[in-house]
mmCIF file of C-alpha atoms and ligand atoms in Angstrom:
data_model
loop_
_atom_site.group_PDB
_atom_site.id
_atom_site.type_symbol
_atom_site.label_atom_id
_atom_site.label_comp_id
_atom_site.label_asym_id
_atom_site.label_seq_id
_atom_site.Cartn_x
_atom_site.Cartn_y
_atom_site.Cartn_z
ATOM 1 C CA UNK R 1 7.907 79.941 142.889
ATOM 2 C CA UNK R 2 10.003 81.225 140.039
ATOM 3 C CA UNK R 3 11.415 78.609 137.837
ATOM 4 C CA UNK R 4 14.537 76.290 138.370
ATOM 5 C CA UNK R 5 16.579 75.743 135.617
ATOM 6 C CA UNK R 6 17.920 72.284 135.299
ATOM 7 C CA UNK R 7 21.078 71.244 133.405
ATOM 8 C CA UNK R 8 21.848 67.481 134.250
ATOM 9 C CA UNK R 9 25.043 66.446 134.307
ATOM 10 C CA UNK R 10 26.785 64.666 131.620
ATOM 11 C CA UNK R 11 29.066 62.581 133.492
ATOM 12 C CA UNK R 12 27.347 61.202 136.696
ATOM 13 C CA UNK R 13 29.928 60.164 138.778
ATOM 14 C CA UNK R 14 29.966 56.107 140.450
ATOM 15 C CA UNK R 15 27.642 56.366 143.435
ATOM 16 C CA UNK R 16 29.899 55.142 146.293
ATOM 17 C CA UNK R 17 29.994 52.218 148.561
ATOM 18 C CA UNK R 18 27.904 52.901 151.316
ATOM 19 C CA UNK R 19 29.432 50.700 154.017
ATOM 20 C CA UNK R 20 32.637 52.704 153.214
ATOM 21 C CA UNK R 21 31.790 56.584 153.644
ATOM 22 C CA UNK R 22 33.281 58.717 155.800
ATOM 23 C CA UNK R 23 31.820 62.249 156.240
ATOM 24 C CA UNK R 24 31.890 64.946 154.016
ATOM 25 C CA UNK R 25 34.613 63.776 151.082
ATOM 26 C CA UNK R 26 32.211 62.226 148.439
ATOM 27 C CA UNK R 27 29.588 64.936 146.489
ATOM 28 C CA UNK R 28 26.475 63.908 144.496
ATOM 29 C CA UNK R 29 26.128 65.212 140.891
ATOM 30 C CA UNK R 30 24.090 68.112 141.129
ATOM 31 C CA UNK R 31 23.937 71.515 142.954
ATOM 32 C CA UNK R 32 21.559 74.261 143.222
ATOM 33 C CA UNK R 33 22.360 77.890 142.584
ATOM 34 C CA UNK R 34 21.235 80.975 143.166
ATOM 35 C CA UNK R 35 22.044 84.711 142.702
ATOM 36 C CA UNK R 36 21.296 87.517 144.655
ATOM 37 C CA UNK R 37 21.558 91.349 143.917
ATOM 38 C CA UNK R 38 20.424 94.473 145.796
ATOM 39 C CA UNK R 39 17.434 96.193 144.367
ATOM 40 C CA UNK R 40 16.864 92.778 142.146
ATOM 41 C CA UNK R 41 16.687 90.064 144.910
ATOM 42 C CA UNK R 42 17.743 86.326 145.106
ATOM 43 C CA UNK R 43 17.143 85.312 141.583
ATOM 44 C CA UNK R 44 18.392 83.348 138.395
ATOM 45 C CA UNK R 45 17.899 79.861 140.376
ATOM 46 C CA UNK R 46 19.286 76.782 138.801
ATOM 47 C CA UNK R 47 20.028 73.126 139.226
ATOM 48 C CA UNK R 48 23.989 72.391 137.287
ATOM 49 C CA UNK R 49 26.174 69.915 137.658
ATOM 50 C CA UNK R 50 28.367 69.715 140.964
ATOM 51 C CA UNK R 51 31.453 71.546 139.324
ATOM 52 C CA UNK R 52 34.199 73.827 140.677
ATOM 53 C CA UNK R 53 32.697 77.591 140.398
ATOM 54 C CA UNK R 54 34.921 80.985 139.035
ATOM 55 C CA UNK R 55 34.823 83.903 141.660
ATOM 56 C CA UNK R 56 37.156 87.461 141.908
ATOM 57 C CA UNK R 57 39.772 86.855 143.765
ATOM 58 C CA UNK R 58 38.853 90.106 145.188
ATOM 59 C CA UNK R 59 35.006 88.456 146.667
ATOM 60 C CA UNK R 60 34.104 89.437 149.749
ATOM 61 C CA UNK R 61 33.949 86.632 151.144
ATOM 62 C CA UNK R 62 37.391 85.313 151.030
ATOM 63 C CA UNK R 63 38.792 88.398 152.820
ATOM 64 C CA UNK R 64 36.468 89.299 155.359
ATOM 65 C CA UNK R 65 34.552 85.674 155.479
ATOM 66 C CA UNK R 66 30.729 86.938 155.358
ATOM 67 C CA UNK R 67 29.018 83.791 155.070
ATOM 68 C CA UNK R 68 26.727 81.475 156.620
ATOM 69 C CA UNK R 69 25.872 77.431 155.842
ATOM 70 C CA UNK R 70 23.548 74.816 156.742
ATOM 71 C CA UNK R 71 24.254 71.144 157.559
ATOM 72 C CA UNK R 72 21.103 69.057 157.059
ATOM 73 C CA UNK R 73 20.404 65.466 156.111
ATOM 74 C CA UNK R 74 18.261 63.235 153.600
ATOM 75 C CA UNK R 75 17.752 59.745 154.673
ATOM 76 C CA UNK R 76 16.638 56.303 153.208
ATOM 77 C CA UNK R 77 14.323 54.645 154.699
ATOM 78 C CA UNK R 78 13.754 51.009 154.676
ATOM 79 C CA UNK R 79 10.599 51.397 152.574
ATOM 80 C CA UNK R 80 12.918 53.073 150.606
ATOM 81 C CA UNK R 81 11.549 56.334 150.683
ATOM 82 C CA UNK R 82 13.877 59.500 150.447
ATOM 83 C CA UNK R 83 13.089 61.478 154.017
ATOM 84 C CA UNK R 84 14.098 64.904 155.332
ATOM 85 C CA UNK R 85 14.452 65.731 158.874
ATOM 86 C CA UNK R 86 12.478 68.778 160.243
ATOM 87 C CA UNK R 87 13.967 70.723 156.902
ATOM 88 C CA UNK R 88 12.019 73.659 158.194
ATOM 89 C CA UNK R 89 13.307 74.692 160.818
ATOM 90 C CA UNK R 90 16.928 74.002 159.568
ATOM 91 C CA UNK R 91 15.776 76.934 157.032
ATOM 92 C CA UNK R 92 14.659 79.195 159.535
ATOM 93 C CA UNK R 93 18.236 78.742 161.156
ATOM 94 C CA UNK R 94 19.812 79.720 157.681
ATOM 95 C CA UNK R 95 17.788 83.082 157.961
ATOM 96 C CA UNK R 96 18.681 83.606 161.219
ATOM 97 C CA UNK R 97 22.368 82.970 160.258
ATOM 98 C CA UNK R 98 21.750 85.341 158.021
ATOM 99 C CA UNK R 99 20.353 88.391 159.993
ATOM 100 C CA UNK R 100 23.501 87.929 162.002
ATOM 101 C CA UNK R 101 26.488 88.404 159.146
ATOM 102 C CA UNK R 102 23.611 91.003 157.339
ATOM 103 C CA UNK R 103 22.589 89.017 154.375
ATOM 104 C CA UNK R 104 19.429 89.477 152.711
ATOM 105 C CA UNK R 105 16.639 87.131 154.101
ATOM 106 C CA UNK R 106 15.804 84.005 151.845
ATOM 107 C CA UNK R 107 12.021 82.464 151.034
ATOM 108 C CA UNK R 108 12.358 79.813 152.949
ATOM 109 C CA UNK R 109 9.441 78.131 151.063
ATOM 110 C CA UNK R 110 11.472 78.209 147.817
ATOM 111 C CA UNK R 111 14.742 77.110 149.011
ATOM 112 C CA UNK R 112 12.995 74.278 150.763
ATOM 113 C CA UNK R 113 10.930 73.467 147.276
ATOM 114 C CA UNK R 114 14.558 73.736 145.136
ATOM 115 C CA UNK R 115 15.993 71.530 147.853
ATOM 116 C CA UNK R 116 13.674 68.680 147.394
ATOM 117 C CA UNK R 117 13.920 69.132 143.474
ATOM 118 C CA UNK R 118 17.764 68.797 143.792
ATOM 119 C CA UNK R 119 17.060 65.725 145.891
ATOM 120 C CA UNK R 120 15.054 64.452 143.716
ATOM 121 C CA UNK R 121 17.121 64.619 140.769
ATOM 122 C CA UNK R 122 20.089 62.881 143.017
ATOM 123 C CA UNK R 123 18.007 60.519 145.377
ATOM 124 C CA UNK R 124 20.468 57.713 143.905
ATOM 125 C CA UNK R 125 23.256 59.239 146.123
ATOM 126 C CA UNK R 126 21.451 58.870 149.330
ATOM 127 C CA UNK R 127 23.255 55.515 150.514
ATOM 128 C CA UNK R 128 21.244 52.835 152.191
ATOM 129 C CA UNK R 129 23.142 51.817 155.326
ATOM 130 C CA UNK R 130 22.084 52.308 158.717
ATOM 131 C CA UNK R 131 23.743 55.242 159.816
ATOM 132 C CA UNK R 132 24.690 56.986 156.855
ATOM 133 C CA UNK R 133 22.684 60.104 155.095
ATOM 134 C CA UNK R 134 23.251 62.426 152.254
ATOM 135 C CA UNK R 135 24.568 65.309 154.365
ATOM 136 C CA UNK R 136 23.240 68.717 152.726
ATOM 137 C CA UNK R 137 24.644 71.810 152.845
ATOM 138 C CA UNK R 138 23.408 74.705 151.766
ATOM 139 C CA UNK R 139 25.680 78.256 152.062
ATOM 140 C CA UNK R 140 25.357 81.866 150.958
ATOM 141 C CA UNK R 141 28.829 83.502 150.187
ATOM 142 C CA UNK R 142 29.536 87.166 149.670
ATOM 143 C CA UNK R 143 30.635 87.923 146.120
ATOM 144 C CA UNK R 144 31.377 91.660 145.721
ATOM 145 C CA UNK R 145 34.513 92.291 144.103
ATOM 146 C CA UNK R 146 35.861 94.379 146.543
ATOM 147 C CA UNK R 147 38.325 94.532 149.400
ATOM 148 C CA UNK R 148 37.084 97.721 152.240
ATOM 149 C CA UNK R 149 34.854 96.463 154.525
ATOM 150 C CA UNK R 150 31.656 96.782 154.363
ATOM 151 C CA UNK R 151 28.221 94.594 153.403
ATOM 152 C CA UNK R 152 28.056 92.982 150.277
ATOM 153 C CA UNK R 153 25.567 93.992 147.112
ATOM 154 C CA UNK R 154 25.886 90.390 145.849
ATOM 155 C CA UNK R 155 25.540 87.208 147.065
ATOM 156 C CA UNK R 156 25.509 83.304 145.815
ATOM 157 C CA UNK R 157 23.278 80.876 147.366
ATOM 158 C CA UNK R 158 24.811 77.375 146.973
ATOM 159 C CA UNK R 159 23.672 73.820 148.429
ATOM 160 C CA UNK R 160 25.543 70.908 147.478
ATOM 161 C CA UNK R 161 24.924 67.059 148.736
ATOM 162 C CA UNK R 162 26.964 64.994 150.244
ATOM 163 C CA UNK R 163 26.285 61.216 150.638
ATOM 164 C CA UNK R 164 27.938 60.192 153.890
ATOM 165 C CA UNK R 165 28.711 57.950 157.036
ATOM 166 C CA UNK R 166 29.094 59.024 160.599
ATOM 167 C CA UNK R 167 31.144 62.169 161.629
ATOM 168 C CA UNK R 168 32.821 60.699 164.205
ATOM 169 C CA UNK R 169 35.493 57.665 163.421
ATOM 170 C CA UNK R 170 33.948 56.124 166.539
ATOM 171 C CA UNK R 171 30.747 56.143 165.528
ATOM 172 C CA UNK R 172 28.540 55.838 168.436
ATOM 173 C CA UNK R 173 30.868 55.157 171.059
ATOM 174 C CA UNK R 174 31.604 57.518 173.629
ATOM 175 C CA UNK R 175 34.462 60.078 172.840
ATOM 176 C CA UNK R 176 36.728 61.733 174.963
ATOM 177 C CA UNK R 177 36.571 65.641 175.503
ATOM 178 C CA UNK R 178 39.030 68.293 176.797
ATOM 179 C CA UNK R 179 37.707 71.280 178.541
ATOM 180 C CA UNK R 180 38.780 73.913 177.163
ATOM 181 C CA UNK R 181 40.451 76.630 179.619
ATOM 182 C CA UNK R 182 42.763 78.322 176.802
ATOM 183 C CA UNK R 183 40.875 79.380 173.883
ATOM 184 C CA UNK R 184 37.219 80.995 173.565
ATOM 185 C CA UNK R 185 34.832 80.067 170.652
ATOM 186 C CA UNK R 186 32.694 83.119 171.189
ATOM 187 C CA UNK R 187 31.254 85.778 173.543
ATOM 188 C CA UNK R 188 28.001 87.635 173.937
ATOM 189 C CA UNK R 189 27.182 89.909 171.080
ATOM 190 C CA UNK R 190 29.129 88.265 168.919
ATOM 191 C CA UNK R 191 29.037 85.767 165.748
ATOM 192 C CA UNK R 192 28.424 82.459 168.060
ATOM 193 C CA UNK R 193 24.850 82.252 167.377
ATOM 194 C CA UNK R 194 25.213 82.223 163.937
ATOM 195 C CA UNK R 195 26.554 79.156 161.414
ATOM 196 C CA UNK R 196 29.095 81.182 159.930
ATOM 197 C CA UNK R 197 32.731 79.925 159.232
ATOM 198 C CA UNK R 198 34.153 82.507 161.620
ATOM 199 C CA UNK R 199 33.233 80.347 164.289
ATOM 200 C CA UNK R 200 34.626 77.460 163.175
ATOM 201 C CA UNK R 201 38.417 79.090 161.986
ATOM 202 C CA UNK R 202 38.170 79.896 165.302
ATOM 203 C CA UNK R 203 37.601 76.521 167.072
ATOM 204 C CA UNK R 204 40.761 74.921 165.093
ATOM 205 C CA UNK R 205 43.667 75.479 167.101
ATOM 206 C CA UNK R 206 42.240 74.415 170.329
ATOM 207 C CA UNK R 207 40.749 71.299 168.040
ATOM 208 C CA UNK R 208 44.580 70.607 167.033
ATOM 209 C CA UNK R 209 46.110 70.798 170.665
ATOM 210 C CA UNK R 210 42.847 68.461 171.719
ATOM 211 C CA UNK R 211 43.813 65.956 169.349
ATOM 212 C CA UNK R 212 47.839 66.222 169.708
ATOM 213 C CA UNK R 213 46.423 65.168 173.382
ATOM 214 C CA UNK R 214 44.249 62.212 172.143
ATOM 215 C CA UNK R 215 41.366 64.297 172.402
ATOM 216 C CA UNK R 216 38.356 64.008 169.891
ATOM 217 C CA UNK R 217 36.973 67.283 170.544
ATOM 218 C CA UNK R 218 36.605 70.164 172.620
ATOM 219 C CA UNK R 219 34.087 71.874 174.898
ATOM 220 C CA UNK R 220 34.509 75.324 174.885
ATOM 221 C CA UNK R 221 33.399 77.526 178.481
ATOM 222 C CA UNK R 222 32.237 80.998 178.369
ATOM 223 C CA UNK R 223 34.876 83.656 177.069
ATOM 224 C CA UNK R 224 34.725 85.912 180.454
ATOM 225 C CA UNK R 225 34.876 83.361 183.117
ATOM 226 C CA UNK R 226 36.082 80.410 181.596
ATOM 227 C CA UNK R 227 32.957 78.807 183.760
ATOM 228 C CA UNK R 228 29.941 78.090 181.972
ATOM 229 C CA UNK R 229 29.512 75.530 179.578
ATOM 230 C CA UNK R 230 28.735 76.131 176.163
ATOM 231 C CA UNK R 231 28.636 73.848 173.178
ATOM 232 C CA UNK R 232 31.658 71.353 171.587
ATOM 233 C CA UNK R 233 31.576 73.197 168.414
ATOM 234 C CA UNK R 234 29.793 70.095 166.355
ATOM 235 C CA UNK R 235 27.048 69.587 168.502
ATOM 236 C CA UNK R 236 25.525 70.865 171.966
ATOM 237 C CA UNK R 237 26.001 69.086 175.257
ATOM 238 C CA UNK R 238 23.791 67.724 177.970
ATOM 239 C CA UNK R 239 24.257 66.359 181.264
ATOM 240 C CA UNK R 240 22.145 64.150 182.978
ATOM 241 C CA UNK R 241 22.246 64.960 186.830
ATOM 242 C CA UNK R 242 20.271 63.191 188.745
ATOM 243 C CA UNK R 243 17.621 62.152 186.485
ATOM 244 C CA UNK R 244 17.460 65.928 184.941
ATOM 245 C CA UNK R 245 18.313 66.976 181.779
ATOM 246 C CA UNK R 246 20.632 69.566 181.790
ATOM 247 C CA UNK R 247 21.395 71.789 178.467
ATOM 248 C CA UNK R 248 23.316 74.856 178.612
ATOM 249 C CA UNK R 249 20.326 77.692 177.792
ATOM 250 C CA UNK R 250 20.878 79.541 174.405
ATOM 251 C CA UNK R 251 22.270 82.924 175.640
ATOM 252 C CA UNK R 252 23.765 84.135 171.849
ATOM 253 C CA UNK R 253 26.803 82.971 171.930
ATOM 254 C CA UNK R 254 25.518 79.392 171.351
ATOM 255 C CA UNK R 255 24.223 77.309 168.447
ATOM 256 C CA UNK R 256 20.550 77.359 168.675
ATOM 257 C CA UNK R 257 20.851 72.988 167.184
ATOM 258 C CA UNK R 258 17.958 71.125 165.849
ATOM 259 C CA UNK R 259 19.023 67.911 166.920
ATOM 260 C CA UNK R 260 19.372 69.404 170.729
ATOM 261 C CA UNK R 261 15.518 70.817 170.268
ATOM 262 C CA UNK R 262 14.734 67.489 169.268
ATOM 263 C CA UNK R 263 16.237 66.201 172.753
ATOM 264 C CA UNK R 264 14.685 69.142 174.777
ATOM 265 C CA UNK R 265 11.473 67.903 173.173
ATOM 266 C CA UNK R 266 11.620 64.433 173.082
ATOM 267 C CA UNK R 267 12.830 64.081 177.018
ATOM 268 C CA UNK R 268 10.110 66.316 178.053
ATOM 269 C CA UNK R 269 7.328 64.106 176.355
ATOM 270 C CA UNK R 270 8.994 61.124 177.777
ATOM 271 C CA UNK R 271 8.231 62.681 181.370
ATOM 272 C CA UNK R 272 11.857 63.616 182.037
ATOM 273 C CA UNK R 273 12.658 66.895 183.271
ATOM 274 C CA UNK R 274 14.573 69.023 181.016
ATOM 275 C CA UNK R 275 16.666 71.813 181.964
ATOM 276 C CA UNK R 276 17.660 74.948 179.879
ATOM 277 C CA UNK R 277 20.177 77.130 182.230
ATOM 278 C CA UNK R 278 23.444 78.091 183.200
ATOM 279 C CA UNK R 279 25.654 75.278 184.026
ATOM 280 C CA UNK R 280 29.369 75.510 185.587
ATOM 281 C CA UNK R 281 31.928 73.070 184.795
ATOM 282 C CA UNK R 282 32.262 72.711 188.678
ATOM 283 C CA UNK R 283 29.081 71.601 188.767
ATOM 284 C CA UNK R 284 29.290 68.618 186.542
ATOM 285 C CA UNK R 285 32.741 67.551 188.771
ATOM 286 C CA UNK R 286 30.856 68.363 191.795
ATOM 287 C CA UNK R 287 27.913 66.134 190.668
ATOM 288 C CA UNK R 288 30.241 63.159 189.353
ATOM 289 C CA UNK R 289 31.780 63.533 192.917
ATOM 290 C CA UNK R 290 28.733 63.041 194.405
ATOM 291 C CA UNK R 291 27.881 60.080 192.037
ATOM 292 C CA UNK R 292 25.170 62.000 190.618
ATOM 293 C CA UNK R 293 26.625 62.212 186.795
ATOM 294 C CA UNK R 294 24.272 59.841 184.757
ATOM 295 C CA UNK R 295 25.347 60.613 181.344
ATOM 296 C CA UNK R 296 26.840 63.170 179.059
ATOM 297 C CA UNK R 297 26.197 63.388 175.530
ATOM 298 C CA UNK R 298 26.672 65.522 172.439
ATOM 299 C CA UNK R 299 23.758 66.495 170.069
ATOM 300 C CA UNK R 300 23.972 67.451 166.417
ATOM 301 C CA UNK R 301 23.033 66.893 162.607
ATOM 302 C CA UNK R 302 26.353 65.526 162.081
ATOM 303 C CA UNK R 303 27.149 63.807 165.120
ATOM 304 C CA UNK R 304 23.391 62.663 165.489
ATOM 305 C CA UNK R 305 23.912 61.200 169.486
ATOM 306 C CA UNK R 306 27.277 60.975 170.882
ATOM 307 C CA UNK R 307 28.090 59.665 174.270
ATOM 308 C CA UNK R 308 30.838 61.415 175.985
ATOM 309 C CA UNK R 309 32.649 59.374 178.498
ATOM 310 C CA UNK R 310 35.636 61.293 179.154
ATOM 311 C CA UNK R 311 36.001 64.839 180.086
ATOM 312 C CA UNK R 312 39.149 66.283 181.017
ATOM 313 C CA UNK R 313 39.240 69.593 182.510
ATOM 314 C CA UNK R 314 42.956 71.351 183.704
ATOM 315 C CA UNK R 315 44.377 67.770 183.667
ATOM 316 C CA UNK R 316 41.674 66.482 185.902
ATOM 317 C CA UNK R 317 39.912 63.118 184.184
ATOM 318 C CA UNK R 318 36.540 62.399 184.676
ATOM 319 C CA UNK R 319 35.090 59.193 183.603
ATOM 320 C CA UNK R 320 31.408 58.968 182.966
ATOM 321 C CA UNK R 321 28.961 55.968 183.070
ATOM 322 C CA UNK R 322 32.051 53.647 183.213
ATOM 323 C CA UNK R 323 33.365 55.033 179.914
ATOM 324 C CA UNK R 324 30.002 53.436 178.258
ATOM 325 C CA UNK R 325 27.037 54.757 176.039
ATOM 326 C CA UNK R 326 24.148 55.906 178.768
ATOM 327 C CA UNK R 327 20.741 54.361 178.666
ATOM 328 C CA UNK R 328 19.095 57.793 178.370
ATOM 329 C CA UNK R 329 21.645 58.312 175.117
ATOM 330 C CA UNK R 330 20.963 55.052 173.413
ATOM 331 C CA UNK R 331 17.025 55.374 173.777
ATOM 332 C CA UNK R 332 17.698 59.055 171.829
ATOM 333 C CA UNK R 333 19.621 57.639 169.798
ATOM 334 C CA UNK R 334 17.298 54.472 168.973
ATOM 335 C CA UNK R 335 14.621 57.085 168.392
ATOM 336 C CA UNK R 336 16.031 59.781 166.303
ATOM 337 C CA UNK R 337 17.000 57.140 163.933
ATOM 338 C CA UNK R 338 13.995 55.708 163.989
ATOM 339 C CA UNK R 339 12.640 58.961 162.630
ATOM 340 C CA UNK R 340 14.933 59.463 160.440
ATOM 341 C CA UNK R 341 15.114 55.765 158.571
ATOM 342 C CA UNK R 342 11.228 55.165 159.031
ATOM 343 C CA UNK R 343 10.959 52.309 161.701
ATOM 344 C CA UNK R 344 9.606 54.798 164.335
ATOM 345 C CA UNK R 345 6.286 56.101 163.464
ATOM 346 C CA UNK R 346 6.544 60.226 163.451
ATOM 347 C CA UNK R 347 3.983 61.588 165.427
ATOM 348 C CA UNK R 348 5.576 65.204 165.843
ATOM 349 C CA UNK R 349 5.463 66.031 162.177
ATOM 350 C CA UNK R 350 8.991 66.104 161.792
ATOM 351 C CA UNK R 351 9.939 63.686 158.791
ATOM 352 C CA UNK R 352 8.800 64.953 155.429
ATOM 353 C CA UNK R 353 9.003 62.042 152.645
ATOM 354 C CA UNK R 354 10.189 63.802 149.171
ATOM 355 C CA UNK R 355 11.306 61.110 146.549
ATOM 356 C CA UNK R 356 10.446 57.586 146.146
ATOM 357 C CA UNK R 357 13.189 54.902 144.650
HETATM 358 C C1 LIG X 401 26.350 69.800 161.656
HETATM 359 O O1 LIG X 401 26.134 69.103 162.652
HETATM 360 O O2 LIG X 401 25.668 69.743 160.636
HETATM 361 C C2 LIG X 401 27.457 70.733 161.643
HETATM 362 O O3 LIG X 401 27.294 71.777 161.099
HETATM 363 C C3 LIG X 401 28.693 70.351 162.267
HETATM 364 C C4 LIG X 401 29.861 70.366 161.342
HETATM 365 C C5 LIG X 401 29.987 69.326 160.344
HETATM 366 C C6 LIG X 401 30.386 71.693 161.020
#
């Protein structure tokens, strides 16, 4: 791997109170860097302090938004050990991400080598309370100073740590969803796949009318029929019917998540049947009409678990498992976290241990 250079901060900042973190507002002291350049490759990688960063106003990025991002987690365990959470294939993601907006592939290997040296060097900001992490996220912006359209030459590689609490208010209680009939997040053959920002400009406005309505979040349907389930945005949905697991199947216009492989594989080795497929929103009515609608649940790296029990779709309210976290939900949720904070033993090879306190 070609060499890191470090430059430690100066002025560490006060590590914050971990029983009072929200998400994403507090940022640990160091961040890695990394340049990239056609015909020289990603290079000139280094560890600096966490600082505001000088770019053209004329960068690629910030007119035509070519760019893709991460959102990963390091956790403390109660041994206190520093942990990562199947960092892997979060990586493979990023390059994936990438192929999509056409930037150049990363090493995997050596981002995933500078991100547990950066970890390392800030393991103090990981907090210690049950259900808080130090969220990482790593993103690749386009830098060219140009503004016609076309693929960049040059390219930053950034991840920067953030310690934090849970991503919804709520926690772990069961939040209330609008179906969304208006807007579209994304169709086939385009960006939906990807983790770009695109996708998420384009989520906000139906996110603000949702939440002028007392909403927390919305689930977005397919763009032609306004049908098919696809994902909230934060994290992908499943639907227990009838003892089955139902997740809607990843057709390219949804976020391939970790978390919701982790469900698809846990359920399965539990014996429960797991379902990756097209699923209607007037099936899920038609199956809580029929008192067949177990659970519903969210999965991602932000929102871990999250028990849905409202959905509201054209007006009409459903209300699912009385309005309270599922059984199915709480055992993922019990065992995810195990993983992740060391009281479950990890016999999939997921948790990778890369700092010691
Ligand atoms: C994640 O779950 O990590 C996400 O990317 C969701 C969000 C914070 C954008």
């Amino acid at each position: 791997m070609s060499e890191i250079t470090i430059t430690r901060t100066t002025k560490p900042g006060n590590l914050p109170d971990a029983t009072k973190l929200g998400f994403g507002h507090c940022f640990a002291d160091h961040m890695f860097v990394m340049d990239y350049e056609k015909g020289k490759g990603w290079h000139n990688s280094s560890i600096v302090p966490y600082d505001e960063f000088c770019m053209y106003p004329s960068a690629m990025v910030l007119h035509y938004g070519q760019a893709i991002f991460e959102g990963m987690k390091a956790f403390r365990t109660k041994n206190n050990e520093i942990t990562l959470f199947r960092p892997q294939d979060y990586l493979s993601r990023f390059n994936r991400s990438a192929e999509i907006l056409c930037i150049p592939q990363m090493d995997t290997k050596m981002v995933h080598e500078a991100l547990k040296t950066l970890i390392q060097m800030d393991k103090a900001w990981v907090p210690d309370c049950f259900g808080t992490s130090l969220y990482i996220r790593p993103f690749v912006v386009a830098t060219d100073p140009y503004v016609g359209v076309k693929v960049s030459d040059t390219y930053k590689l950034y991840i920067i740590l953030s310690p934090s609490g849970a991503y919804y208010a709520k926690g772990f209680d069961p939040v209330s969803i609008k179906v969304e009939d208006k807007f579209v997040r994304a169709v086939h053959g385009g960006l939906g796949e990807a983790k770009t920002p695109a996708n998420y400009a384009a989520s906000l406005k139906a996110q603000v009318e949702a939440q002028k309505e007392g909403f927390t979040q919305v689930l977005w349907l397919d763009a032609v029929e306004r049908k098919y389930i696809e994902e909230v945005g934060t994290m992908n949905i499943f639907f227990k019917i009838n003892g089955e697991l139902i997740t809607p199947a990843l057709n390219g216009s949804i976020l391939g998540g970790i978390t919701r492989r982790t469900v698809l594989e846990l359920a399965r080795h539990w014996g429960v049947k797991a379902t990756e497929r097209a699923i209607s929103i007037d099936e899920v009515y038609e199956a809580n009409a029929k008192g067949q609608l177990e659970e519903v649940f969210g999965s991602g790296t932000a929102a871990v678990i999250s028990p849905v029990g409202e959905l509201s779709w054209k007006g009409q309210k459903i209300v699912i498992n009385n309005n309270q976290t599922g059984p199915f939900a709480q055992k993922l949720f019990d065992y995810v976290t195990g993983l992740q904070y060391g009281k479950v033993e990890d016999t999939f090879g997921w948790v990778e241990t890369v700092a010691k306190l």
